[in-house]
CSV table of C-alpha atoms and ligand atoms in Angstrom, one decimal:
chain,number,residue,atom,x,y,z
J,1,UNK,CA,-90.1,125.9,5.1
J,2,UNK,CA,-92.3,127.5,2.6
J,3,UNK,CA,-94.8,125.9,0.7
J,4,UNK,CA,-94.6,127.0,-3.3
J,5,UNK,CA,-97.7,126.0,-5.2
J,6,UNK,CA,-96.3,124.7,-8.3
J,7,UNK,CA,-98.0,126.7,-11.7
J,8,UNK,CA,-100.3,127.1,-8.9
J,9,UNK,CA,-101.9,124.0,-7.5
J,10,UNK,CA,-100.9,121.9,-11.0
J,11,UNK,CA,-101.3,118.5,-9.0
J,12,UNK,CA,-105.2,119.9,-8.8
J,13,UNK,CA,-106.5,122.0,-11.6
J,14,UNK,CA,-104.7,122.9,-15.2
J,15,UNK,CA,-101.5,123.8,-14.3
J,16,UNK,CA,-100.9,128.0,-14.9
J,17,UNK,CA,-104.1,128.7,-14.7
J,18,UNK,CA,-106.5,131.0,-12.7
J,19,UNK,CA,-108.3,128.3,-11.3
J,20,UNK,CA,-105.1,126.4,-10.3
J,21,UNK,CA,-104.1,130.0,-8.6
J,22,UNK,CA,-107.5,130.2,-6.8
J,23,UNK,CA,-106.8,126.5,-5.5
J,24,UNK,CA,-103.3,127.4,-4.6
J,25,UNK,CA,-104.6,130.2,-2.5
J,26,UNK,CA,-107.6,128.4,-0.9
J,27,UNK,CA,-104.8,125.9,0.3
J,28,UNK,CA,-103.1,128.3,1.7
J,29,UNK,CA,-99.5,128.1,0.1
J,30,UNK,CA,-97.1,130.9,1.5
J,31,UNK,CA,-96.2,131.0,-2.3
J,32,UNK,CA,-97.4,130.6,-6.3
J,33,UNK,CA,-94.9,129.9,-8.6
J,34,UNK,CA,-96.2,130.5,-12.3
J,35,UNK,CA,-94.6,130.3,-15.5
J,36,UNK,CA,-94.2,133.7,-18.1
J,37,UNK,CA,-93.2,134.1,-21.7
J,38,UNK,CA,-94.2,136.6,-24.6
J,39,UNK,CA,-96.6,135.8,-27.1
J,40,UNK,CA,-96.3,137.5,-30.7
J,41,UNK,CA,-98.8,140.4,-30.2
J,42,UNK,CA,-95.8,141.6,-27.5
J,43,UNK,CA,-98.1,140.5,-23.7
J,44,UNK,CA,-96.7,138.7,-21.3
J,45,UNK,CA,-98.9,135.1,-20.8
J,46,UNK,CA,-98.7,132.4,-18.3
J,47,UNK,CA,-97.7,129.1,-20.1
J,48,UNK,CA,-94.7,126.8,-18.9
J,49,UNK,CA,-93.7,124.8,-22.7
J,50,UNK,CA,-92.8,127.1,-25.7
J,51,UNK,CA,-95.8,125.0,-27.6
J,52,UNK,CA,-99.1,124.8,-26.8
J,53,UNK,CA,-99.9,121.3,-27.6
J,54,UNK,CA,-99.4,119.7,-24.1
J,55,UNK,CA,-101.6,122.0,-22.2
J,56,UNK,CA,-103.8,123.4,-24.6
J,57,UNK,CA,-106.2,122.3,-27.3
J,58,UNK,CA,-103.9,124.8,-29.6
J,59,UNK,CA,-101.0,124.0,-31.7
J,60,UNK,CA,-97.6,125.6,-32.3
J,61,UNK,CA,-95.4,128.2,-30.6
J,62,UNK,CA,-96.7,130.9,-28.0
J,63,UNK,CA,-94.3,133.1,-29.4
J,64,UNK,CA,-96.1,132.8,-33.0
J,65,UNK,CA,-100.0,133.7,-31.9
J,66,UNK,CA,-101.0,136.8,-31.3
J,67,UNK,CA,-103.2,137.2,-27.7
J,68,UNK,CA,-106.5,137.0,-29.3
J,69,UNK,CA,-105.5,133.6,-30.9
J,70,UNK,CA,-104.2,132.4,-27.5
J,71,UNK,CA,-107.5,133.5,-25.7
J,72,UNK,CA,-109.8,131.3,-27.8
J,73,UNK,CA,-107.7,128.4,-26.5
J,74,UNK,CA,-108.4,126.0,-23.7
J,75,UNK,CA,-106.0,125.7,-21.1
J,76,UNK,CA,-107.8,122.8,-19.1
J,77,UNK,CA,-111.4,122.5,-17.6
J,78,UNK,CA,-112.3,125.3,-20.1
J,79,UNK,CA,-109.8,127.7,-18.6
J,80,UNK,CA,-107.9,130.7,-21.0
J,81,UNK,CA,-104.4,130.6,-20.7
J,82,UNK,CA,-104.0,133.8,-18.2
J,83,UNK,CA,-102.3,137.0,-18.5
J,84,UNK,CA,-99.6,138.0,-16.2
J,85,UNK,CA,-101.7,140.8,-15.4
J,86,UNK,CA,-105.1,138.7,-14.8
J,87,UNK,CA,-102.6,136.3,-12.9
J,88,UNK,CA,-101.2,138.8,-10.6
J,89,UNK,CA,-104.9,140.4,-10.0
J,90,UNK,CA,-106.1,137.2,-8.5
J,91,UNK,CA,-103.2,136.3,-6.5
J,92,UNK,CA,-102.4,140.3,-4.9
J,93,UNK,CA,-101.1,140.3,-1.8
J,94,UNK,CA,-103.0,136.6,-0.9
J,95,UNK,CA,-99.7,134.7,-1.6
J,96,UNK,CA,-96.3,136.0,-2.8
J,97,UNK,CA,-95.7,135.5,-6.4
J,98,UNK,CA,-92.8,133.7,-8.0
J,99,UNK,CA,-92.6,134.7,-11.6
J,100,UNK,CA,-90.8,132.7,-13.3
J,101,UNK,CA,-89.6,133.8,-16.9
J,102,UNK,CA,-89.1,131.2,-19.8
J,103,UNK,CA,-88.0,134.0,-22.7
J,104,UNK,CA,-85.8,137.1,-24.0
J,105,UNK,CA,-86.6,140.2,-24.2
J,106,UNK,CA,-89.3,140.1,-21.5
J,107,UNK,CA,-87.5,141.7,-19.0
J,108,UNK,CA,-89.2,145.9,-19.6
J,109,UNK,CA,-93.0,144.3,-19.8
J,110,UNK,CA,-92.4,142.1,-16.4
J,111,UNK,CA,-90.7,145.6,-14.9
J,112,UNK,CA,-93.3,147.4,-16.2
J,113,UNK,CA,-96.3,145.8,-15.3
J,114,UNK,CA,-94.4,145.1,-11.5
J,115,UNK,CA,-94.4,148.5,-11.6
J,116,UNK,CA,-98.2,149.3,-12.3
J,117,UNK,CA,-99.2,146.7,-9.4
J,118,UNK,CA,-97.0,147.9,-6.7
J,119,UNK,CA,-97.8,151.7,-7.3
J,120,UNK,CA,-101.4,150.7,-7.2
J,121,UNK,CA,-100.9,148.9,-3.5
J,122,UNK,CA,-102.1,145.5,-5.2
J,123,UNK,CA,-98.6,144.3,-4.9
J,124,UNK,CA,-95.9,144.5,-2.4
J,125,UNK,CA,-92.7,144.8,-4.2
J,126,UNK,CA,-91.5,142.5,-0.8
J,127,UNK,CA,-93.8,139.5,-2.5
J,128,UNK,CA,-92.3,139.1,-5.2
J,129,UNK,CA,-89.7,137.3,-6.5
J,130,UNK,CA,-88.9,137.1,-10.2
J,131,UNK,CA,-86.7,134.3,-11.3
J,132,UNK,CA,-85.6,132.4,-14.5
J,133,UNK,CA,-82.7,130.1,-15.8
J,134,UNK,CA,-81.8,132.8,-18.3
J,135,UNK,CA,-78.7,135.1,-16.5
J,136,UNK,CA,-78.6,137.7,-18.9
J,137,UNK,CA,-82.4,139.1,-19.1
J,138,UNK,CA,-82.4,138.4,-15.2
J,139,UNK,CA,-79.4,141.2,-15.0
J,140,UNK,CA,-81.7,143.2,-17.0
J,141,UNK,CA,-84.7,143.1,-14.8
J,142,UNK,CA,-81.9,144.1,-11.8
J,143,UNK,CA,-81.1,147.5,-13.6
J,144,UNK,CA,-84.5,147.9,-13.7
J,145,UNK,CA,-85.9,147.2,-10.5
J,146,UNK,CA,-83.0,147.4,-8.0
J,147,UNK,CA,-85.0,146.3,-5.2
J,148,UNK,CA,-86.7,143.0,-6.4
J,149,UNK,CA,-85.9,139.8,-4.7
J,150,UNK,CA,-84.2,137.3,-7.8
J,151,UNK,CA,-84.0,133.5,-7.7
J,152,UNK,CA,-81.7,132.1,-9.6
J,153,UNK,CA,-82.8,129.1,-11.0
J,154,UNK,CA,-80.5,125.5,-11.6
J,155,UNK,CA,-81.1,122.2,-12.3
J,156,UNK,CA,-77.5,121.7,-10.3
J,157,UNK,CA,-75.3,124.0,-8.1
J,158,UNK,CA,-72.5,125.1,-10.4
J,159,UNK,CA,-68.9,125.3,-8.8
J,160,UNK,CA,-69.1,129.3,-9.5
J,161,UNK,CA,-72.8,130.2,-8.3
J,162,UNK,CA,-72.0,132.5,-6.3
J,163,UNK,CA,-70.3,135.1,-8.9
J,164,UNK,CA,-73.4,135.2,-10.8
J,165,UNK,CA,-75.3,135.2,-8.0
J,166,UNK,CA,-73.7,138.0,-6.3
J,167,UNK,CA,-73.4,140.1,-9.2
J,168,UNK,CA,-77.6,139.5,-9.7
J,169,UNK,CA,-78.1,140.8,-6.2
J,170,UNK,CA,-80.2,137.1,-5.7
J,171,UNK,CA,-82.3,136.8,-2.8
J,172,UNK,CA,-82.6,133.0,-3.6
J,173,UNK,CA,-80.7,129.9,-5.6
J,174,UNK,CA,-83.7,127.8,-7.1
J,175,UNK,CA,-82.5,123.7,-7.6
J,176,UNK,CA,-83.5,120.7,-8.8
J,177,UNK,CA,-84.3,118.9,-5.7
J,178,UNK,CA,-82.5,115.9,-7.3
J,179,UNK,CA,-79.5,117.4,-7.2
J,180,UNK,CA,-79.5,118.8,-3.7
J,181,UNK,CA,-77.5,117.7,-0.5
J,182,UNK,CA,-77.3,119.0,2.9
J,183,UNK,CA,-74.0,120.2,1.7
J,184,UNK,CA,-75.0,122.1,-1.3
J,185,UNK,CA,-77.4,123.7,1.2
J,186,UNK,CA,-75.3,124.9,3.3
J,187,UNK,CA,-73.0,126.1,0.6
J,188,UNK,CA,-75.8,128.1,-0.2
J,189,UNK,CA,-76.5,129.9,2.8
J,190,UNK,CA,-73.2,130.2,3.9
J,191,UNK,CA,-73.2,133.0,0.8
J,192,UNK,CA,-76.0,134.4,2.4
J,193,UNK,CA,-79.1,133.1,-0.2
J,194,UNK,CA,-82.5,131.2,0.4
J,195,UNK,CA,-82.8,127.6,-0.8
J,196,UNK,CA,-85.6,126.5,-2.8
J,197,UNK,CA,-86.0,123.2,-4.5
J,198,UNK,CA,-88.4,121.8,-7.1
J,199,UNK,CA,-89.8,119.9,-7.9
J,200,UNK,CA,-90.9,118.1,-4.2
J,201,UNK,CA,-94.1,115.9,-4.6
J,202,UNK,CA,-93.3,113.3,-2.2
J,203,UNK,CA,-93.7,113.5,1.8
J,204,UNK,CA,-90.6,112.0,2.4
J,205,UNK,CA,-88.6,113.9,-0.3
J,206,UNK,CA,-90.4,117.1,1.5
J,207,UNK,CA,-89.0,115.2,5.2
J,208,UNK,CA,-85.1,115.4,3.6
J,209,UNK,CA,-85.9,118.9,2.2
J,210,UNK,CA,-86.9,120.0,6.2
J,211,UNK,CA,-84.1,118.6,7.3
J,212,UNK,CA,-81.4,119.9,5.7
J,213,UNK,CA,-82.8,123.2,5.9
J,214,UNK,CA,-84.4,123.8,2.5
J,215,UNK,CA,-86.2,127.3,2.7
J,216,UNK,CA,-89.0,126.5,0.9
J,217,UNK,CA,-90.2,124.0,-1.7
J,218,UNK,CA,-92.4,124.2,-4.9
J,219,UNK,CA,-95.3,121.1,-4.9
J,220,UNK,CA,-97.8,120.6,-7.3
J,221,UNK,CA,-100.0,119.2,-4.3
J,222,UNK,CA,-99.3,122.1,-1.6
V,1,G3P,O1,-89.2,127.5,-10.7
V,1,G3P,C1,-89.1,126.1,-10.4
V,1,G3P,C2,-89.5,125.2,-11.5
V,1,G3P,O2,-90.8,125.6,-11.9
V,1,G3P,C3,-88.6,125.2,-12.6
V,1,G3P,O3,-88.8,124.3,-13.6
V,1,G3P,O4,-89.7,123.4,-15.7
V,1,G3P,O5,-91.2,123.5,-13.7
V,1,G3P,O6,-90.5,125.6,-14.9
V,1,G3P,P1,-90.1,124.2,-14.5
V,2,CA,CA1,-91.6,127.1,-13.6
């Protein structure tokens, strides 16, 4: 089962950070999950809530500061909220990557700047998985990078998963963990996906997760 540092290490340092990526790595997760959005100047930045308020000392929407308002902000332990790019220049080929998008109309950057990395070896395209709860800009980034592995993310199974799922192409289905049984696992794999649950802080939640056969699981303490 794969570990899946949680916006990084988040149980550690400022969660979507590069230090919480740098602690993710030094603890050797098999995985960093981190969380992607535009901001108003068009770049792609690392930030989980559509506001800054709750993990910055900034106010208001991502989408309405430009990237030089959003760099004189502190993200935690005088950390600037990352770029995708800085993000995925730290990480490389140290972990794989799951990006997770939280917007529209991010789906050419995220192909764009995949691109760049993999061309430029600091990538492997096979590290990557890009995933979001958003259906339609995920068939997007499909068209545009055929061969990317795509989790699709739930909170619960839905009855008809694996339509969507099949038509994305998706290497994994990305649940709740509070939703999950060993059934709904199995459902799963039956279709041919990986399973990965989040949020799993708890040793014996992680335990179940084993047993059922949960392919990997994102922590905020990996
Ligand atoms: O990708 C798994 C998990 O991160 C999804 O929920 O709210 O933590 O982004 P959230
Ligand atoms: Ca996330």
């Amino acid at each position: 089962m794969l570990t899946i540092g949680h916006r990084g290490a988040a149980g550690y340092e400022p969660e979507n950070t590069l230090l919480s990526f740098r602690k993710a790595i030094d603890l050797k997760v098999d995985m960093i999950e981190f969380d992607v959005q535009l901001c108003k100047s068009g770049e792609a930045v690392v930030i989980h809530d559509y506001i800054l308020n709750r993990t910055t000392n900034g106010h208001g929407f991502v989408a309405d500061k430009t990237l030089v308002e959003l760099l004189k902000l502190d993200a935690g332990k005088e950390q600037a909220i990352p770029t995708l790019q800085e993000s995925l220049e730290v990480i490389g080929n140290k972990a794989s990557v799951n990006i997770e998008f939280k917007c529209r109309s991010i789906a050419a950057e995220l192909c764009r700047t995949l691109n760049y990395f993999t061309e430029k070896g600091i990538l492997h395209l096979k590290n990557i998985v890009v995933s979001s709860f958003i259906l339609d800009e995920l068939l997007i980034i499909r068209e545009l990078l055929p061969s990317v592995k795509i989790g699709l993310l739930f909170e619960e199974l839905p009855e008809e998963f694996d339509a969507v799922a099949s038509q994305l192409q998706a290497f994994s289905i990305n649940l709740n963990f509070n939703f999950l049984s060993k059934d709904i696992v199995d459902r799963i794999h039956a279709k041919g996906y990986k399973v990965y649950a989040y949020t799993v802080n708890k040793q014996s939640d992680k335990e179940r997760m084993e047993t059922w056969g949960v392919d990997g699981i994102f922590t905020d303490f990996p």
